[in-house]
Amino acid sequence: MKTMIDPALWRDTASTLCVAGLGALMAWGLGLPAYLLTGPALAVSLAGLFGLRMQIAPLARDAAFIVIGIGIGATVTPETTAAMLRWPLAFVVLAVMLWAIMWACARLLRLGFGFDRDSAILASAPGHLSFVIGLSAEAGVDALRVTLVQAVRLLALTLIVPVIARLMGVEIPPNPLSGQGVLGWAAFAALAGVSLILGLGLRRARVPAALLIGAMLVSGLGHGAGVVAGGVAPWLGATCLVALGALIGTRFSGVTFAQLGACLGAGLAVTAMATLISGAVALAVAGYLGLDPVTVLAAFAPGGFETMIALGAVLGGQAGFVAAAHVVRLMILTVLIPAMLGRRSRA
């Protein structure tokens, strides 16, 4: 209750969103791709590193997650389910690839950067950031070090992937949450209400990113069944994407340049290793199954869930494959990360 009425917290939230908004405007002015995400993420990261208090109130974060979840769920169609049935081999390969990325990156962190076993495993996970941070606190590892490596990975993917997509001839729309028409307010309110109830239930069950996942499930089921149609209002989707970019940037609030410098090399090395492995596997899968290479690269990207879904939204007939792959990736990591931690702990 205190966080809902804490004036200092809401002042910081307002300041953070102002910085994020300016970052989005600057990124738009510079012609950067996915500027609603990349601009705020970079601006808030820099502001935090220079000592400004950058944070988002939990209530504002949760509201943004529900809206984003509804928007992402709007990309789910019967095609998404069909994609999982049509290309089962691709998802088997995805599971093996995720294990290979974690094994290789953990080895790199242990041998090249002096990480202990558990820290290396957690820092090498290609996504599922909130889940990883939660496990870090429970495992008794250096949570700041793990978080910084993961934050560098997330920021690098957020900034670099849209540029790579543009170089490959694919333009990511600035607001992909609103590209399928607009939900009526009654339908949106119904989805938001059910999403909140399910999300709170998932949170009680300690599911990571519970409100985001709950909203994705509710919206995805509603859209997939044809009960509702359309994305969120453009202005609302844009606002929440700016908030998401700001949330990415707040990972660096309170972090010094010295702390960042100590983890920057590890974060970039893990990002490069994961990108090389996923890129090679994606191209092989695309060639074997006859799929579009850009589609599979987006589907097999090592993280960047929202950015990859945005990319999938403009890929045409196989967009469902991208959405399905990233949902499956989170499901696999939910099992794989604790399994690797347990196996390593017994080794």
PDB file of C-alpha atoms in Angstrom, residues 3 6-20 40 43-49 51-62 242-255:
ATOM      1  CA  THR A   3       4.293   2.127  -2.669  1.00  0.00           C
ATOM      2  CA  ASP A   6       4.695   7.112  -1.864  1.00  0.00           C
ATOM      3  CA  PRO A   7       5.182  10.625  -3.339  1.00  0.00           C
ATOM      4  CA  ALA A   8       8.944  10.182  -3.789  1.00  0.00           C
ATOM      5  CA  LEU A   9       8.456   6.970  -5.759  1.00  0.00           C
ATOM      6  CA  TRP A  10       5.913   8.565  -8.068  1.00  0.00           C
ATOM      7  CA  ARG A  11       8.131  11.633  -8.545  1.00  0.00           C
ATOM      8  CA  ASP A  12      10.949   9.318  -9.578  1.00  0.00           C
ATOM      9  CA  THR A  13       8.553   7.475 -11.876  1.00  0.00           C
ATOM     10  CA  ALA A  14       7.450  10.726 -13.497  1.00  0.00           C
ATOM     11  CA  SER A  15      11.078  11.819 -13.925  1.00  0.00           C
ATOM     12  CA  THR A  16      12.007   8.444 -15.387  1.00  0.00           C
ATOM     13  CA  LEU A  17       9.144   8.537 -17.879  1.00  0.00           C
ATOM     14  CA  CYS A  18      10.076  12.099 -18.871  1.00  0.00           C
ATOM     15  CA  VAL A  19      13.654  10.991 -19.555  1.00  0.00           C
ATOM     16  CA  ALA A  20      12.280   7.993 -21.446  1.00  0.00           C
ATOM     17  CA  PRO A  40      13.996   5.184 -23.666  1.00  0.00           C
ATOM     18  CA  ALA A  43      18.347   7.438 -22.239  1.00  0.00           C
ATOM     19  CA  VAL A  44      17.289   5.975 -18.885  1.00  0.00           C
ATOM     20  CA  SER A  45      20.391   3.758 -18.760  1.00  0.00           C
ATOM     21  CA  LEU A  46      22.658   6.774 -19.220  1.00  0.00           C
ATOM     22  CA  ALA A  47      20.695   8.863 -16.705  1.00  0.00           C
ATOM     23  CA  GLY A  48      21.028   6.100 -14.111  1.00  0.00           C
ATOM     24  CA  LEU A  49      24.749   5.726 -14.732  1.00  0.00           C
ATOM     25  CA  GLY A  51      23.547   9.221 -10.793  1.00  0.00           C
ATOM     26  CA  LEU A  52      19.904  10.139 -11.377  1.00  0.00           C
ATOM     27  CA  ARG A  53      17.311   8.055  -9.525  1.00  0.00           C
ATOM     28  CA  MET A  54      15.555   6.107 -12.244  1.00  0.00           C
ATOM     29  CA  GLN A  55      12.722   3.805 -11.195  1.00  0.00           C
ATOM     30  CA  ILE A  56       9.212   2.809 -12.203  1.00  0.00           C
ATOM     31  CA  ALA A  57       6.516   2.357  -9.558  1.00  0.00           C
ATOM     32  CA  PRO A  58       5.335  -1.269  -9.367  1.00  0.00           C
ATOM     33  CA  LEU A  59       1.745  -0.195 -10.060  1.00  0.00           C
ATOM     34  CA  ALA A  60       2.783   1.619 -13.253  1.00  0.00           C
ATOM     35  CA  ARG A  61       4.981  -1.314 -14.274  1.00  0.00           C
ATOM     36  CA  ASP A  62       2.148  -3.785 -13.739  1.00  0.00           C
ATOM     37  CA  VAL A 242       8.164   3.770 -23.698  1.00  0.00           C
ATOM     38  CA  ALA A 243       7.600   2.565 -20.122  1.00  0.00           C
ATOM     39  CA  LEU A 244       9.033  -0.839 -21.047  1.00  0.00           C
ATOM     40  CA  GLY A 245      12.113   0.802 -22.545  1.00  0.00           C
ATOM     41  CA  ALA A 246      12.451   2.858 -19.367  1.00  0.00           C
ATOM     42  CA  LEU A 247      12.140  -0.293 -17.266  1.00  0.00           C
ATOM     43  CA  ILE A 248      15.021  -1.859 -19.203  1.00  0.00           C
ATOM     44  CA  GLY A 249      17.103   1.237 -18.513  1.00  0.00           C
ATOM     45  CA  THR A 250      16.356   1.248 -14.777  1.00  0.00           C
ATOM     46  CA  ARG A 251      18.517  -1.883 -14.462  1.00  0.00           C
ATOM     47  CA  PHE A 252      21.458   0.539 -14.451  1.00  0.00           C
ATOM     48  CA  SER A 253      20.075   2.902 -11.794  1.00  0.00           C
ATOM     49  CA  GLY A 254      22.461   3.070  -8.849  1.00  0.00           C
ATOM     50  CA  VAL A 255      25.181   1.313 -10.825  1.00  0.00           C
TER      51      VAL A 255
END
